[in-house]
Coordinates of N, CA and C in Angstrom, one line a residue:
M1 N 0.5 -14.7 -5.8 CA 1.4 -13.5 -6.0 C 0.7 -12.2 -6.3
R2 N -0.3 -12.3 -7.1 CA -1.0 -11.1 -7.5 C -1.7 -10.5 -6.3
R3 N -2.2 -11.4 -5.4 CA -2.9 -10.9 -4.2 C -2.0 -10.1 -3.3
L4 N -0.7 -10.6 -3.2 CA 0.3 -9.9 -2.4 C 0.6 -8.5 -3.0
F5 N 0.7 -8.5 -4.4 CA 1.0 -7.3 -5.1 C -0.2 -6.3 -4.9
L6 N -1.4 -6.7 -4.9 CA -2.5 -5.8 -4.7 C -2.6 -5.3 -3.3
A7 N -2.3 -6.2 -2.3 CA -2.3 -5.8 -0.9 C -1.3 -4.7 -0.7
V8 N -0.1 -4.8 -1.3 CA 0.9 -3.8 -1.1 C 0.4 -2.5 -1.7
F9 N -0.3 -2.5 -2.9 CA -0.9 -1.3 -3.4 C -1.8 -0.6 -2.3
A10 N -2.6 -1.4 -1.7 CA -3.4 -0.8 -0.7 C -2.6 -0.3 0.5
A11 N -1.5 -0.9 0.8 CA -0.7 -0.5 1.9 C -0.2 0.9 1.7
L12 N 0.1 1.3 0.5 CA 0.8 2.5 0.2 C -0.1 3.8 0.3
G13 N -1.3 3.6 0.6 CA -2.1 4.8 0.8 C -3.5 4.7 0.2
L14 N -3.6 4.7 -1.1 CA -4.8 4.6 -1.8 C -4.7 3.9 -3.1
V15 N -5.2 2.7 -3.2 CA -5.3 2.0 -4.5 C -6.1 2.9 -5.4
S16 N -7.2 3.4 -4.9 CA -8.2 4.1 -5.7 C -7.7 5.5 -6.1
A17 N -6.6 6.0 -5.6 CA -6.1 7.3 -6.0 C -5.8 7.3 -7.5
G18 N -5.4 6.1 -8.0 CA -5.2 6.1 -9.4 C -6.4 6.0 -10.3
L19 N -7.6 6.0 -9.6 CA -8.8 5.8 -10.4 C -9.6 7.1 -10.5
A20 N -9.1 8.2 -10.1 CA -9.8 9.5 -10.2 C -10.3 9.7 -11.6
G21 N -11.5 10.0 -11.8 CA -12.1 10.2 -13.1 C -12.6 9.0 -13.8
T22 N -12.5 7.8 -13.1 CA -13.0 6.6 -13.7 C -14.5 6.7 -13.8
P23 N -15.1 6.4 -15.0 CA -16.5 6.5 -15.2 C -17.2 5.5 -14.3
G24 N -18.4 6.0 -13.9 CA -19.3 5.1 -13.1 C -19.2 5.4 -11.6
F25 N -18.3 6.2 -11.1 CA -18.2 6.5 -9.7 C -19.1 7.6 -9.3
M26 N -19.8 7.5 -8.2 CA -20.7 8.5 -7.7 C -20.2 9.1 -6.4
H27 N -20.3 10.4 -6.2 CA -19.9 11.0 -4.9 C -20.9 10.6 -3.9
F28 N -20.4 10.3 -2.7 CA -21.3 10.1 -1.6 C -21.6 11.4 -0.9
E29 N -22.7 11.5 -0.2 CA -23.1 12.8 0.4 C -22.2 13.0 1.6
R30 N -21.4 14.2 1.5 CA -20.4 14.5 2.4 C -20.8 15.7 3.3
S31 N -20.8 15.5 4.6 CA -21.1 16.6 5.5 C -19.9 17.5 5.6
E32 N -20.0 18.6 6.2 CA -18.9 19.5 6.4 C -17.8 18.8 7.2
A33 N -18.2 18.0 8.2 CA -17.2 17.3 9.0 C -16.4 16.3 8.1
D34 N -17.2 15.6 7.2 CA -16.5 14.7 6.2 C -15.5 15.4 5.4
Q35 N -15.9 16.5 4.8 CA -15.0 17.3 4.0 C -13.7 17.7 4.8
E36 N -13.9 18.1 6.0 CA -12.7 18.6 6.8 C -11.8 17.4 7.1
D37 N -12.4 16.2 7.4 CA -11.6 15.1 7.8 C -10.8 14.5 6.5
L38 N -11.5 14.6 5.4 CA -10.8 14.1 4.1 C -9.6 15.1 3.8
D39 N -9.8 16.4 4.1 CA -8.7 17.3 3.9 C -7.6 17.0 4.9
R40 N -7.9 16.7 6.1 CA -6.9 16.4 7.1 C -6.1 15.1 6.7
V41 N -6.9 14.1 6.3 CA -6.2 12.8 5.9 C -5.3 13.1 4.6
S42 N -5.8 13.9 3.7 CA -5.0 14.2 2.5 C -3.7 14.9 2.9
A43 N -3.9 15.9 3.8 CA -2.7 16.7 4.2 C -1.7 15.8 5.0
Y44 N -2.2 14.8 5.8 CA -1.3 13.9 6.4 C -0.6 13.0 5.4
L45 N -1.3 12.4 4.5 CA -0.6 11.6 3.5 C 0.4 12.4 2.6
N46 N 0.0 13.6 2.3 CA 0.9 14.4 1.4 C 2.2 14.8 2.2
G47 N 2.0 14.9 3.6 CA 3.1 15.4 4.4 C 4.1 14.3 4.8
V48 N 3.7 13.1 4.5 CA 4.6 12.0 4.8 C 5.5 11.7 3.6
H49 N 6.8 11.9 3.7 CA 7.7 11.7 2.6 C 8.6 10.4 2.8
T50 N 8.9 10.0 4.0 CA 9.6 8.7 4.3 C 8.8 8.1 5.4
L51 N 8.8 6.7 5.4 CA 8.0 5.9 6.3 C 8.7 4.6 6.4
K52 N 8.8 4.1 7.6 CA 9.3 2.7 7.7 C 8.7 2.1 9.0
G53 N 8.7 0.7 9.0 CA 8.1 0.0 10.1 C 7.9 -1.4 9.8
S54 N 7.1 -2.1 10.6 CA 6.9 -3.5 10.4 C 5.4 -3.7 10.1
F55 N 5.0 -4.8 9.6 CA 3.6 -5.1 9.3 C 3.2 -6.5 9.5
M56 N 1.9 -6.8 9.8 CA 1.4 -8.1 9.9 C 0.2 -8.2 8.9
Q57 N 0.2 -9.2 8.1 CA -0.8 -9.4 7.0 C -1.6 -10.6 7.3
L58 N -3.0 -10.5 7.4 CA -3.9 -11.6 7.5 C -4.6 -11.8 6.2
G59 N -4.3 -13.0 5.7 CA -4.9 -13.3 4.4 C -6.3 -14.0 4.5
P60 N -7.0 -14.1 3.4 CA -8.3 -14.6 3.4 C -8.4 -16.1 3.9
D61 N -7.3 -16.8 3.8 CA -7.3 -18.2 4.3 C -6.9 -18.3 5.7
G62 N -6.7 -17.1 6.4 CA -6.3 -17.1 7.8 C -4.8 -17.1 8.0
Q63 N -4.0 -17.2 6.8 CA -2.6 -17.2 7.0 C -2.1 -15.8 7.4
I64 N -1.1 -15.8 8.4 CA -0.5 -14.6 8.9 C 0.9 -14.5 8.4
D65 N 1.2 -13.4 7.7 CA 2.6 -13.1 7.3 C 3.1 -11.8 7.9
E66 N 4.3 -11.7 8.2 CA 4.9 -10.5 8.7 C 6.1 -10.0 7.9
G67 N 6.5 -8.8 8.1 CA 7.6 -8.3 7.4 C 7.9 -6.8 7.8
V68 N 8.8 -6.2 7.0 CA 9.2 -4.8 7.2 C 9.0 -4.0 5.9
F69 N 8.7 -2.8 6.0 CA 8.5 -1.9 4.9 C 9.2 -0.6 5.0
Y70 N 9.6 0.0 3.8 CA 10.2 1.3 3.7 C 9.5 2.0 2.5
I71 N 9.2 3.3 2.7 CA 8.7 4.1 1.7 C 9.4 5.4 1.6
E72 N 9.7 5.8 0.4 CA 10.3 7.2 0.2 C 9.6 7.8 -1.0
K73 N 8.8 8.8 -0.8 CA 8.1 9.4 -1.9 C 8.9 10.5 -2.5
P74 N 8.7 10.7 -3.8 CA 7.8 9.9 -4.7 C 8.4 8.7 -5.3
G75 N 7.6 7.6 -5.3 CA 7.8 6.5 -6.1 C 8.6 5.3 -5.6
R76 N 9.2 5.4 -4.4 CA 10.1 4.3 -4.0 C 9.5 3.6 -2.8
M77 N 9.6 2.3 -2.8 CA 9.1 1.5 -1.7 C 9.7 0.1 -1.7
R78 N 9.7 -0.5 -0.5 CA 10.2 -1.9 -0.3 C 9.3 -2.6 0.7
F79 N 8.7 -3.7 0.4 CA 8.0 -4.5 1.3 C 8.6 -5.9 1.3
E80 N 9.2 -6.2 2.4 CA 10.0 -7.4 2.6 C 9.3 -8.4 3.6
Y81 N 8.8 -9.5 3.1 CA 8.1 -10.5 3.9 C 9.1 -11.4 4.6
R82 N 8.8 -11.7 5.8 CA 9.7 -12.6 6.6 C 9.4 -14.1 6.2
A83 N 10.5 -14.9 6.3 CA 10.3 -16.3 6.1 C 9.3 -16.9 7.0
P84 N 8.4 -17.8 6.5 CA 8.7 -18.6 5.3 C 8.1 -18.0 4.0
N85 N 7.5 -16.8 4.1 CA 7.0 -16.1 2.9 C 8.2 -15.6 2.1
P86 N 8.3 -16.1 0.8 CA 9.5 -15.8 0.0 C 9.5 -14.5 -0.8
V87 N 8.5 -13.6 -0.5 CA 8.2 -12.5 -1.4 C 8.9 -11.2 -1.0
L88 N 9.5 -10.5 -2.0 CA 10.0 -9.2 -1.8 C 9.5 -8.3 -2.9
I89 N 9.0 -7.1 -2.5 CA 8.4 -6.2 -3.5 C 9.1 -4.9 -3.4
V90 N 9.7 -4.4 -4.5 CA 10.5 -3.2 -4.5 C 10.1 -2.3 -5.7
S91 N 10.0 -1.0 -5.4 CA 9.9 0.0 -6.5 C 11.1 1.0 -6.4
D92 N 11.7 1.2 -7.5 CA 12.8 2.2 -7.6 C 12.4 3.6 -8.1
G93 N 11.1 3.7 -8.2 CA 10.6 5.0 -8.7 C 10.2 5.0 -10.2
T94 N 10.6 3.9 -10.9 CA 10.3 3.7 -12.3 C 9.6 2.3 -12.5
T95 N 10.2 1.3 -11.9 CA 9.8 -0.1 -12.1 C 9.5 -0.7 -10.7
V96 N 8.4 -1.6 -10.7 CA 8.1 -2.4 -9.6 C 8.6 -3.8 -9.8
A97 N 9.4 -4.4 -8.9 CA 9.8 -5.7 -9.0 C 9.3 -6.6 -7.9
V98 N 8.8 -7.8 -8.3 CA 8.2 -8.7 -7.3 C 9.1 -10.0 -7.4
Q99 N 9.8 -10.2 -6.3 CA 10.8 -11.3 -6.3 C 10.2 -12.5 -5.4
N100 N 10.3 -13.7 -5.9 CA 9.9 -14.9 -5.2 C 11.2 -15.7 -4.9
R101 N 11.7 -15.6 -3.7 CA 13.0 -16.2 -3.5 C 12.9 -17.8 -3.6
K102 N 11.7 -18.3 -3.3 CA 11.6 -19.8 -3.3 C 11.6 -20.3 -4.8
L103 N 11.0 -19.6 -5.7 CA 10.9 -19.9 -7.1 C 12.1 -19.4 -7.9
N104 N 12.8 -18.5 -7.2 CA 13.9 -17.8 -7.9 C 13.4 -17.0 -9.1
T105 N 12.4 -16.3 -9.0 CA 11.8 -15.5 -10.1 C 11.7 -14.0 -9.7
V106 N 11.8 -13.1 -10.7 CA 11.5 -11.7 -10.5 C 10.7 -11.2 -11.6
D107 N 9.5 -10.7 -11.3 CA 8.6 -10.1 -12.2 C 8.6 -8.6 -12.2
H108 N 8.6 -7.9 -13.3 CA 8.7 -6.5 -13.4 C 7.4 -5.9 -13.9
Y109 N 7.0 -4.7 -13.3 CA 5.9 -4.0 -13.8 C 6.3 -2.5 -13.9
P110 N 5.9 -1.8 -15.0 CA 6.2 -0.4 -15.1 C 5.4 0.4 -14.0
L111 N 6.0 1.2 -13.3 CA 5.4 2.0 -12.2 C 4.2 2.7 -12.8
F112 N 4.3 3.3 -14.0 CA 3.2 4.1 -14.6 C 2.0 3.3 -14.9
S113 N 2.2 2.0 -15.0 CA 1.0 1.1 -15.4 C 0.3 0.6 -14.2
T114 N 0.7 1.0 -13.0 CA 0.1 0.6 -11.7 C -0.4 1.8 -11.0
P115 N -1.3 1.6 -10.0 CA -1.7 2.8 -9.2 C -0.6 3.4 -8.4
L116 N 0.6 2.7 -8.3 CA 1.6 3.1 -7.4 C 2.2 4.5 -7.8
D117 N 2.2 4.8 -9.1 CA 2.8 6.1 -9.4 C 2.0 7.3 -8.8
L118 N 0.7 7.1 -8.6 CA -0.1 8.1 -7.9 C -0.1 7.9 -6.4
I119 N -0.2 6.7 -5.9 CA -0.2 6.4 -4.5 C 1.1 7.0 -3.8
L120 N 2.2 6.9 -4.5 CA 3.5 7.3 -3.9 C 3.7 8.8 -4.3
S121 N 2.7 9.5 -4.7 CA 2.9 10.9 -5.0 C 2.8 11.8 -3.7
D122 N 3.0 13.0 -3.9 CA 2.9 14.0 -2.7 C 1.7 14.9 -2.9
D123 N 0.8 14.5 -3.8 CA -0.3 15.4 -4.1 C -1.6 14.7 -4.2
L124 N -2.1 14.1 -3.1 CA -3.5 13.5 -3.1 C -4.5 14.5 -2.6
D125 N -5.7 14.4 -3.1 CA -6.8 15.2 -2.7 C -8.0 14.3 -2.6
L126 N -8.2 13.7 -1.5 CA -9.3 12.7 -1.3 C -10.7 13.3 -1.4
K127 N -10.8 14.5 -1.1 CA -12.1 15.2 -1.1 C -12.6 15.3 -2.5
R128 N -11.8 15.4 -3.5 CA -12.2 15.5 -4.9 C -12.0 14.2 -5.6
N129 N -11.7 13.1 -4.9 CA -11.4 11.8 -5.6 C -12.7 11.1 -5.6
P130 N -13.2 10.8 -6.8 CA -14.6 10.2 -7.0 C -14.7 8.7 -6.5
S131 N -13.5 8.1 -6.3 CA -13.5 6.7 -5.8 C -13.7 6.6 -4.3
I132 N -13.7 7.7 -3.6 CA -13.9 7.6 -2.1 C -15.4 7.4 -1.9
A133 N -15.7 6.3 -1.3 CA -17.1 5.8 -1.1 C -17.7 6.3 0.2
G134 N -16.9 6.7 1.2 CA -17.5 7.0 2.5 C -16.4 7.3 3.5
I135 N -16.7 7.9 4.6 CA -15.8 8.1 5.7 C -16.6 8.0 7.0
S136 N -16.1 7.3 7.9 CA -16.8 7.1 9.2 C -15.8 7.2 10.3
R137 N -16.3 7.2 11.5 CA -15.4 7.5 12.7 C -15.7 6.4 13.8
G138 N -14.7 6.0 14.5 CA -14.9 5.1 15.7 C -14.1 5.7 16.8
P139 N -14.1 5.0 17.9 CA -13.3 5.5 19.1 C -11.8 5.6 18.7
G140 N -11.3 6.8 18.6 CA -9.9 7.0 18.3 C -9.4 6.7 16.9
E141 N -10.4 6.7 15.9 CA -10.0 6.4 14.6 C -10.9 7.0 13.5
I142 N -10.3 7.2 12.3 CA -11.1 7.6 11.2 C -10.9 6.5 10.1
I143 N -12.1 6.1 9.5 CA -12.1 5.0 8.5 C -12.5 5.6 7.2
V144 N -11.7 5.4 6.2 CA -11.9 5.9 4.8 C -12.2 4.7 3.9
N145 N -13.3 4.7 3.3 CA -13.7 3.6 2.4 C -13.6 4.0 0.9
A146 N -13.0 3.2 0.1 CA -12.8 3.5 -1.3 C -13.2 2.3 -2.2
R147 N -13.7 2.6 -3.4 CA -14.1 1.6 -4.3 C -13.1 1.5 -5.5
A148 N -12.8 0.4 -6.0 CA -12.0 0.2 -7.1 C -12.7 -0.6 -8.2
A149 N -12.7 -0.1 -9.4 CA -13.3 -0.9 -10.5 C -12.6 -0.5 -11.8
S150 N -11.6 -1.2 -12.2 CA -10.8 -0.9 -13.4 C -10.2 -2.1 -13.9
T151 N -9.4 -2.0 -15.0 CA -8.7 -3.2 -15.5 C -7.5 -3.5 -14.6
K152 N -7.1 -2.5 -13.8 CA -6.0 -2.7 -12.9 C -6.3 -3.3 -11.6
V153 N -7.3 -2.9 -11.0 CA -7.7 -3.3 -9.6 C -9.2 -3.5 -9.5
N154 N -9.7 -4.6 -9.0 CA -11.1 -4.7 -8.7 C -11.3 -5.1 -7.2
G155 N -12.2 -4.3 -6.6 CA -12.4 -4.6 -5.2 C -12.7 -3.3 -4.4
N156 N -12.6 -3.4 -3.1 CA -12.9 -2.3 -2.2 C -11.7 -2.2 -1.2
L157 N -11.5 -1.0 -0.7 CA -10.4 -0.7 0.2 C -10.9 0.1 1.3
T158 N -10.5 -0.3 2.6 CA -10.8 0.4 3.8 C -9.5 0.8 4.4
L159 N -9.3 2.0 4.7 CA -8.1 2.5 5.4 C -8.5 3.0 6.8
V160 N -7.7 2.7 7.8 CA -7.9 3.0 9.2 C -6.8 4.0 9.7
F161 N -7.2 5.2 10.1 CA -6.2 6.1 10.7 C -6.5 6.4 12.1
T162 N -5.5 6.5 12.9 CA -5.7 6.9 14.3 C -6.1 8.4 14.3
D163 N -6.9 8.8 15.4 CA -7.4 10.1 15.5 C -7.7 10.4 17.0
P164 N -7.2 11.5 17.5 CA -6.4 12.5 16.9 C -4.9 12.0 16.7
G165 N -4.2 12.9 16.1 CA -2.8 12.5 15.7 C -2.8 11.5 14.6
L166 N -3.2 12.0 13.4 CA -3.4 11.0 12.3 C -2.2 10.2 12.0
E167 N -2.4 8.9 11.9 CA -1.4 8.0 11.4 C -2.1 6.8 10.7
L168 N -1.6 6.3 9.6 CA -2.2 5.1 8.9 C -1.8 3.9 9.8
R169 N -2.8 3.1 10.2 CA -2.5 2.0 11.1 C -3.0 0.7 10.5
Q170 N -3.9 0.7 9.6 CA -4.4 -0.6 9.0 C -5.2 -0.4 7.7
W171 N -5.2 -1.4 6.9 CA -6.0 -1.3 5.7 C -6.5 -2.8 5.4
T172 N -7.6 -2.8 4.7 CA -8.2 -4.0 4.3 C -8.6 -3.9 2.8
I173 N -8.2 -4.8 2.0 CA -8.6 -4.9 0.6 C -9.5 -6.1 0.4
V174 N -10.7 -5.9 -0.2 CA -11.6 -7.0 -0.5 C -11.7 -7.1 -2.1
D175 N -11.3 -8.2 -2.6 CA -11.2 -8.4 -4.1 C -12.6 -8.7 -4.7
A176 N -12.6 -8.8 -6.0 CA -13.8 -9.1 -6.7 C -14.5 -10.3 -6.3
Q177 N -13.8 -11.3 -5.7 CA -14.4 -12.5 -5.2 C -14.9 -12.4 -3.8
G178 N -14.7 -11.3 -3.2 CA -15.1 -11.1 -1.8 C -14.1 -11.5 -0.8
L179 N -12.9 -11.9 -1.2 CA -11.9 -12.3 -0.3 C -11.1 -11.1 0.2
S180 N -10.8 -11.1 1.6 CA -10.2 -9.9 2.2 C -8.8 -10.2 2.7
T181 N -8.0 -9.2 2.5 CA -6.6 -9.2 3.1 C -6.4 -8.0 3.9
T182 N -6.0 -8.2 5.2 CA -5.9 -7.1 6.1 C -4.4 -6.9 6.6
V183 N -3.9 -5.7 6.5 CA -2.5 -5.4 6.9 C -2.6 -4.4 8.1
S184 N -1.8 -4.7 9.1 CA -1.7 -3.8 10.3 C -0.3 -3.4 10.4
L185 N -0.1 -2.1 10.6 CA 1.3 -1.5 10.7 C 1.7 -1.4 12.2
R186 N 3.0 -1.6 12.4 CA 3.5 -1.5 13.8 C 4.8 -0.7 13.7
D187 N 5.2 -0.1 14.9 CA 6.5 0.6 15.1 C 6.8 1.5 13.9
V188 N 5.8 2.3 13.5 CA 5.9 3.2 12.3 C 6.8 4.4 12.7
E189 N 7.7 4.7 11.8 CA 8.5 6.0 12.0 C 8.4 6.7 10.7
T190 N 8.3 8.1 10.8 CA 8.2 8.9 9.6 C 9.3 10.0 9.7
G191 N 9.6 10.5 8.5 CA 10.6 11.6 8.5 C 12.0 11.0 8.8
V192 N 12.3 9.8 8.4 CA 13.6 9.1 8.7 C 14.4 9.0 7.5
A193 N 15.7 8.9 7.7 CA 16.6 8.7 6.5 C 16.6 7.2 6.2
I194 N 16.5 6.8 4.9 CA 16.4 5.5 4.5 C 17.6 5.2 3.5
D195 N 18.3 4.1 3.6 CA 19.4 3.8 2.8 C 18.9 3.6 1.4
P196 N 19.4 4.3 0.4 CA 18.9 4.3 -1.0 C 19.1 2.9 -1.6
S197 N 20.0 2.1 -1.1 CA 20.2 0.7 -1.6 C 19.0 -0.2 -1.4
L198 N 18.2 0.2 -0.4 CA 17.0 -0.7 -0.2 C 16.0 -0.6 -1.4
F199 N 16.1 0.4 -2.2 CA 15.2 0.5 -3.4 C 15.8 0.0 -4.7
K200 N 17.0 -0.7 -4.5 CA 17.6 -1.3 -5.7 C 16.8 -2.5 -6.1
L201 N 16.4 -2.6 -7.4 CA 15.6 -3.7 -7.8 C 16.3 -5.1 -7.6
P202 N 15.6 -6.1 -7.1 CA 16.2 -7.4 -6.9 C 16.4 -8.1 -8.2
E203 N 17.3 -9.0 -8.2 CA 17.6 -9.8 -9.4 C 17.5 -11.3 -9.0
A204 N 17.1 -12.2 -10.0 CA 17.0 -13.6 -9.7 C 18.4 -14.1 -9.4
E205 N 18.5 -15.0 -8.4 CA 19.8 -15.6 -8.0 C 19.6 -17.1 -7.9
D206 N 20.8 -17.8 -7.9 CA 20.7 -19.2 -7.6 C 20.9 -19.5 -6.1
F207 N 19.7 -19.5 -5.5 CA 19.7 -19.7 -4.0 C 20.2 -21.1 -3.5
T208 N 20.1 -22.0 -4.4 CA 20.5 -23.4 -4.1 C 22.0 -23.4 -3.7
K209 N 22.8 -22.6 -4.4 CA 24.2 -22.5 -4.1 C 24.5 -22.1 -2.7
K210 N 23.7 -21.3 -2.1 CA 23.9 -20.7 -0.8 C 23.7 -21.8 0.2
D211 N 23.0 -22.9 -0.1 CA 22.8 -23.9 0.8 C 23.8 -25.0 0.8
E212 N 24.7 -24.9 -0.2 CA 25.7 -26.0 -0.4 C 26.8 -25.9 0.7

């Protein structure tokens, strides 16, 4: 469950955004092109206020999960995994709820105690974020690497954006044990109206009654 929770943190933009000012981080040598591209990526992320689409997640054990997601900044998001994965993760802007339909449980986390309160903000500046470990380029893409080292998150994060025409398309989080989870986005739409009820926190239910 915690792995899914951290994977969603990565999905929302930058786990490491919440780590600005964390002791021990060193700035990598940035060229003028690096600075410009980090400014471009920051402007893109700050300019996205609503986002929805589908996703495919590849876990460290080779398991593939799929689902749909909705984001409305600041603070609100919904990641809904398709069956047989029973997980639903929702933030209403104050609280993050992780529901397991199979176990009929709902765990709550204060938004301020997670990186989500900053990830879902409209004011990121990657150029000045000390957790950004590097930036590279491939055919049609920009890759941003970040490091995480705190009591909240341990691991490394890689974000892949299309270029030109910046769009977040994939992320990979590698945890402290070296296990990686990769999520790819599909059919992404931005600037869309999203039903506010999607961000209502789930509650535990007696799902056995629905099968009777």
